[in-house]
Short mmCIF file of C-alpha atoms and ligand atoms in Angstrom, two decimals:
data_model
loop_
_atom_site.label_atom_id
_atom_site.label_comp_id
_atom_site.label_asym_id
_atom_site.label_seq_id
_atom_site.Cartn_x
_atom_site.Cartn_y
_atom_site.Cartn_z
CA MET A 44 100.43 62.54 -153.89
CA GLY A 45 100.49 60.12 -156.47
CA ASP A 46 103.58 58.82 -158.40
CA GLN A 47 101.40 58.45 -161.79
CA GLU A 48 103.58 59.38 -164.68
CA PRO A 49 102.05 62.40 -166.14
CA GLU A 50 101.13 62.01 -169.83
CA ILE A 51 101.91 65.32 -172.35
CA VAL A 52 100.59 65.75 -175.26
CA ILE A 53 101.42 68.71 -177.48
CA ALA A 54 98.97 70.22 -179.53
CA ARG A 55 99.67 72.38 -182.88
CA ASP A 56 97.94 75.71 -181.29
CA LEU A 57 95.14 76.77 -179.12
CA ASP A 58 92.38 75.27 -181.64
CA ASP A 59 94.10 71.92 -181.96
CA LEU A 60 94.43 71.91 -177.89
CA HIS A 61 90.49 72.59 -177.83
CA ARG A 62 89.95 69.96 -180.30
CA GLN A 63 92.11 67.59 -178.42
CA ALA A 64 90.68 68.47 -175.01
CA ALA A 65 86.83 67.96 -176.37
CA GLU A 66 87.63 64.66 -177.84
CA PHE A 67 89.25 63.24 -174.67
CA VAL A 68 86.60 64.87 -172.55
CA THR A 69 83.63 63.55 -174.44
CA ARG A 70 85.01 60.07 -174.79
CA TYR A 71 85.97 60.12 -170.94
CA ILE A 72 81.98 61.04 -170.20
CA MET A 73 80.82 58.23 -172.23
CA ASN A 74 82.75 55.80 -170.62
CA ARG A 75 82.17 56.87 -167.01
CA ALA A 76 78.63 57.89 -167.56
CA ARG A 77 77.20 54.28 -167.83
CA PRO A 78 73.53 54.01 -166.87
CA GLY A 79 73.03 54.86 -163.31
CA ASN A 80 76.04 56.63 -162.87
CA ARG A 81 76.56 60.21 -162.41
CA VAL A 82 79.43 61.86 -163.76
CA ALA A 83 81.25 64.65 -161.46
CA ILE A 84 83.54 67.44 -163.36
CA ALA A 85 85.27 70.59 -161.66
CA LEU A 86 85.34 72.84 -164.02
CA SER A 87 88.33 75.28 -164.85
CA GLY A 88 88.40 78.89 -164.45
CA GLY A 89 90.64 81.41 -166.44
CA THR A 90 90.15 81.78 -170.09
CA THR A 91 92.08 79.04 -171.67
CA PRO A 92 89.11 76.05 -171.33
CA ARG A 93 86.53 78.59 -172.94
CA GLY A 94 87.26 76.90 -176.38
CA LEU A 95 87.09 73.73 -174.82
CA TYR A 96 83.53 74.61 -173.36
CA GLU A 97 82.37 75.71 -176.55
CA ARG A 98 83.14 72.72 -178.58
CA LEU A 99 81.51 70.41 -175.70
CA ALA A 100 78.48 72.44 -176.75
CA GLY A 101 78.84 72.11 -180.33
CA GLU A 102 77.22 69.98 -182.96
CA ASN A 103 79.54 67.57 -183.06
CA LEU A 104 79.87 66.69 -179.52
CA ARG A 105 76.95 67.90 -177.81
CA HIS A 106 74.43 64.68 -178.37
CA LYS A 107 76.84 62.52 -177.53
CA ILE A 108 77.28 63.60 -173.77
CA PRO A 109 74.32 62.12 -171.65
CA TRP A 110 74.08 65.58 -169.98
CA SER A 111 71.56 64.22 -167.60
CA ARG A 112 73.84 62.09 -165.79
CA VAL A 113 76.86 65.13 -165.75
CA HIS A 114 77.12 67.06 -162.77
CA LEU A 115 79.06 70.41 -163.11
CA PHE A 116 81.01 71.86 -160.09
CA TRP A 117 84.26 74.46 -160.22
CA GLY A 118 87.73 74.02 -159.11
CA ASP A 119 87.92 77.33 -157.89
CA GLU A 120 85.93 80.99 -158.06
CA ARG A 121 86.47 84.42 -157.74
CA CYS A 122 84.54 86.19 -155.23
CA VAL A 123 81.94 88.27 -157.24
CA PRO A 124 78.61 87.43 -158.29
CA PRO A 125 77.63 84.92 -161.18
CA GLU A 126 76.56 87.88 -163.65
CA ASN A 127 80.13 89.33 -162.99
CA PRO A 128 82.47 89.15 -166.25
CA GLU A 129 85.12 88.00 -164.14
CA SER A 130 83.12 84.85 -162.69
CA ASN A 131 84.19 81.74 -163.60
CA TYR A 132 80.57 80.31 -163.50
CA ARG A 133 79.73 83.21 -166.29
CA THR A 134 82.39 82.00 -168.65
CA ALA A 135 81.26 78.38 -168.44
CA ASP A 136 77.43 79.35 -168.55
CA GLU A 137 78.01 81.64 -171.46
CA SER A 138 80.03 78.83 -173.35
CA LEU A 139 78.51 75.73 -172.64
CA ILE A 140 75.60 75.45 -169.91
CA SER A 141 73.22 77.46 -171.40
CA ARG A 142 74.03 75.63 -174.73
CA VAL A 143 73.34 72.05 -173.73
CA PRO A 144 70.43 70.41 -171.95
CA ILE A 145 71.71 69.61 -168.73
CA PRO A 146 69.38 69.96 -166.02
CA LEU A 147 69.58 72.80 -163.41
CA GLU A 148 70.12 71.04 -160.41
CA ASN A 149 73.45 69.48 -162.11
CA ILE A 150 74.87 72.60 -161.81
CA HIS A 151 76.57 73.31 -158.51
CA ARG A 152 77.73 76.90 -158.68
CA MET A 153 80.69 78.05 -155.81
CA PRO A 154 78.66 81.04 -154.12
CA GLY A 155 81.08 83.72 -155.06
CA GLU A 156 78.56 86.31 -154.29
CA LYS A 157 78.81 85.53 -150.60
CA THR A 158 80.17 88.85 -148.92
CA ASP A 159 81.67 86.26 -146.36
CA PRO A 160 84.77 84.01 -148.70
CA GLN A 161 84.53 81.77 -145.49
CA LYS A 162 81.04 81.41 -145.42
CA ALA A 163 80.99 80.82 -148.95
CA ALA A 164 83.47 78.04 -148.67
CA ASP A 165 81.84 76.14 -145.86
CA ALA A 166 78.26 76.37 -148.01
CA TYR A 167 80.25 74.87 -150.90
CA GLU A 168 81.73 72.38 -148.66
CA ARG A 169 78.48 71.55 -147.65
CA THR A 170 77.32 71.10 -151.41
CA LEU A 171 79.95 68.53 -151.92
CA ARG A 172 79.09 66.54 -148.90
CA ASP A 173 75.59 66.32 -149.59
CA PHE A 174 76.63 65.19 -153.55
CA PHE A 175 79.17 62.86 -152.55
CA ARG A 176 77.97 61.29 -149.42
CA THR A 177 81.29 60.30 -148.08
CA ALA A 178 82.45 58.27 -145.22
CA PRO A 179 83.98 60.21 -142.46
CA GLY A 180 87.28 60.98 -143.23
CA GLU A 181 86.92 60.25 -146.68
CA TRP A 182 87.84 62.47 -149.65
CA PRO A 183 85.42 63.43 -152.41
CA ALA A 184 86.20 61.31 -155.94
CA PHE A 185 85.64 63.77 -158.68
CA ASP A 186 85.87 61.98 -161.90
CA LEU A 187 87.24 64.90 -163.92
CA ALA A 188 89.27 67.93 -162.84
CA LEU A 189 90.05 70.35 -165.58
CA LEU A 190 92.61 72.51 -164.31
CA GLY A 191 94.61 75.62 -165.73
CA VAL A 192 98.24 76.79 -165.13
CA GLY A 193 99.17 80.63 -164.15
CA SER A 194 102.39 81.94 -165.62
CA ASP A 195 103.61 81.81 -161.50
CA GLY A 196 102.71 78.33 -161.43
CA HIS A 197 99.55 78.40 -159.50
CA THR A 198 96.45 76.46 -160.40
CA ALA A 199 92.85 76.76 -159.65
CA SER A 200 93.13 79.60 -156.86
CA LEU A 201 96.18 78.08 -155.42
CA PHE A 202 98.96 80.39 -155.53
CA PRO A 203 102.72 79.98 -154.76
CA GLY A 204 103.42 80.66 -150.96
CA SER A 205 99.70 80.22 -150.08
CA PRO A 206 98.85 78.78 -146.53
CA VAL A 207 96.15 76.97 -148.41
CA LEU A 208 98.97 74.81 -149.93
CA GLU A 209 99.05 72.86 -146.73
CA GLU A 210 95.55 72.20 -146.03
CA THR A 211 94.99 69.03 -145.26
CA ARG A 212 91.28 68.66 -143.77
CA ARG A 213 89.22 71.12 -145.56
CA TRP A 214 87.73 70.37 -148.89
CA VAL A 215 87.13 74.09 -149.87
CA ALA A 216 88.81 76.96 -148.65
CA ALA A 217 88.96 80.78 -148.82
CA PRO A 218 92.26 82.15 -149.24
CA TYR A 219 93.36 85.60 -149.50
CA VAL A 220 95.54 85.96 -152.79
CA GLU A 221 98.14 88.78 -151.81
CA LYS A 222 98.86 89.39 -155.57
CA LEU A 223 95.17 89.62 -156.42
CA LYS A 224 94.64 91.78 -153.47
CA ALA A 225 91.21 89.55 -153.29
CA HIS A 226 90.19 86.30 -151.77
CA ARG A 227 89.19 83.45 -153.97
CA LEU A 228 87.28 80.22 -153.34
CA THR A 229 89.05 77.07 -154.54
CA LEU A 230 89.17 73.24 -153.92
CA THR A 231 92.04 72.18 -151.62
CA LEU A 232 95.11 70.06 -152.95
CA PRO A 233 93.77 66.91 -151.19
CA VAL A 234 90.43 67.21 -153.22
CA PHE A 235 92.00 67.61 -156.73
CA ASN A 236 94.43 64.45 -155.80
CA HIS A 237 91.75 62.09 -155.22
CA ALA A 238 90.24 63.11 -158.45
CA ASP A 239 90.12 59.66 -161.27
CA GLN A 240 91.54 61.92 -164.19
CA VAL A 241 93.33 65.58 -164.01
CA ILE A 242 93.71 67.51 -167.16
CA PHE A 243 96.02 70.58 -167.19
CA LEU A 244 95.26 72.86 -169.98
CA ALA A 245 98.16 75.15 -171.00
CA ALA A 246 98.59 77.48 -173.75
CA GLY A 247 100.66 80.55 -174.81
CA ARG A 248 104.02 81.36 -174.43
CA GLU A 249 103.77 82.96 -170.90
CA LYS A 250 103.23 79.43 -169.45
CA ALA A 251 106.62 78.13 -171.28
CA PRO A 252 108.98 79.34 -168.49
CA VAL A 253 107.29 77.10 -165.92
CA MET A 254 106.51 74.25 -168.05
CA ARG A 255 110.23 74.26 -169.07
CA GLU A 256 111.18 74.67 -165.34
CA TRP A 257 108.90 71.63 -164.52
CA VAL A 258 109.72 69.18 -167.21
CA SER A 259 113.40 69.83 -166.86
CA GLN A 260 113.96 69.44 -162.86
CA GLU A 261 115.79 66.28 -162.02
CA ASN A 262 113.80 65.44 -158.35
CA ARG A 263 110.54 65.56 -157.77
CA THR A 264 110.20 68.16 -155.16
CA ALA A 265 107.11 70.43 -156.16
CA ARG A 266 108.26 73.99 -156.70
CA PHE A 267 104.75 75.15 -157.93
CA PRO A 268 101.41 74.59 -156.64
CA PHE A 269 100.34 73.00 -160.49
CA GLU A 270 103.00 70.38 -159.35
CA MET A 271 101.77 69.41 -156.34
CA ILE A 272 98.70 67.93 -158.20
CA ARG A 273 99.63 64.29 -158.16
CA PRO A 274 96.26 62.03 -158.36
CA LEU A 275 96.70 59.40 -155.52
CA SER A 276 95.52 56.91 -158.01
CA GLY A 277 94.22 58.64 -160.71
CA ARG A 278 95.67 59.92 -164.07
CA LEU A 279 97.48 63.07 -165.11
CA LEU A 280 97.14 64.47 -168.42
CA PHE A 281 99.00 67.75 -169.54
CA LEU A 282 97.54 69.23 -172.82
CA LEU A 283 99.80 72.12 -173.87
CA ASP A 284 99.83 74.01 -177.31
CA ARG A 285 103.29 74.73 -178.96
CA GLU A 286 103.95 78.19 -177.37
CA ALA A 287 103.48 76.62 -173.58
CA ALA A 288 105.34 73.75 -174.60
CA GLY A 289 108.46 75.69 -175.70
CA SER A 290 111.06 73.29 -176.63
CA MET A 291 109.88 70.41 -174.77
CA ASN A 292 108.82 67.40 -176.36
CA PRO A 293 106.37 64.59 -175.26
CA SER A 294 108.82 62.10 -174.63
CA GLU A 295 110.08 64.24 -171.93
CA ARG A 296 108.51 62.79 -168.80
CA LYS A 297 108.79 63.66 -165.59
CA PRO A 298 110.90 61.73 -163.23
C1 6PG B 665 90.80 81.47 -162.60
C2 6PG B 665 91.51 79.87 -162.80
C3 6PG B 665 93.26 80.12 -162.72
C4 6PG B 665 93.52 79.52 -164.24
C5 6PG B 665 94.79 80.20 -164.56
C6 6PG B 665 95.18 80.24 -166.04
O1 6PG B 665 89.93 81.15 -161.94
O2 6PG B 665 91.72 82.04 -162.91
O3 6PG B 665 91.36 78.80 -161.99
O4 6PG B 665 93.94 79.24 -162.02
O5 6PG B 665 93.17 78.64 -164.79
O6 6PG B 665 95.22 81.69 -164.22
O7 6PG B 665 94.29 81.47 -166.72
P1 6PG B 665 94.36 81.34 -168.08
O8 6PG B 665 93.69 80.26 -168.54
O9 6PG B 665 93.18 82.49 -168.28
O10 6PG B 665 95.52 81.46 -168.64
#
């Protein structure tokens, strides 16, 4: 894990968080998507990013983004078909993909519909290897990874106590999540930690306890999965709303 200091930005409320996130993501894509460059983004699941996706597809920003150079992937997915309301793909399709001129071949969906989760994870790893064309032993380098934080400190589908937190070889895993009584598909920690820019979006008072514990702990031992996301050479931004930040202030940097 890297030792880049995380940046913490506290937004007034969820709407302001979405506004700031959308402006940051748009600027980031415009800077990275130089002619000939592709921008690989791992989308977050959950409900928090919906407003961000809607803004990226909105009148003010849609035309600024060179969609033909943007490639969308998922950080994790539920083991359900894409039309299922639980599907992270469906959330992104409804709020973003169906509203912007992104080529179909730029959408790299996790195959949650596959009945065998491990086969689905292996298939997605092949998708990533086809795209990134890494040398043997090299990790894929996403440009941007968007992530959320659960009230138990999970991120993507990396849950506390899961053996997947020890994964050092696979790019994509299919952990069984006890508390959900279900399998999930998820990128693994080394993949996230090789991204150029990671953005955590967290909103709501139910996230305040883990955020408070995170910012107040003296040493650097990661207790929650989200804390294990420390890009080796990339940058880390936490975008919180006031409720999730609790009494934290931006000057409280992680040790
Ligand atoms: C998922 C997400 C998960 C999510 C957090 C926060 O598939 O559910 O990847 O990690 O980001 O649970 O979810 P909310 O944004 O809904 O609070």
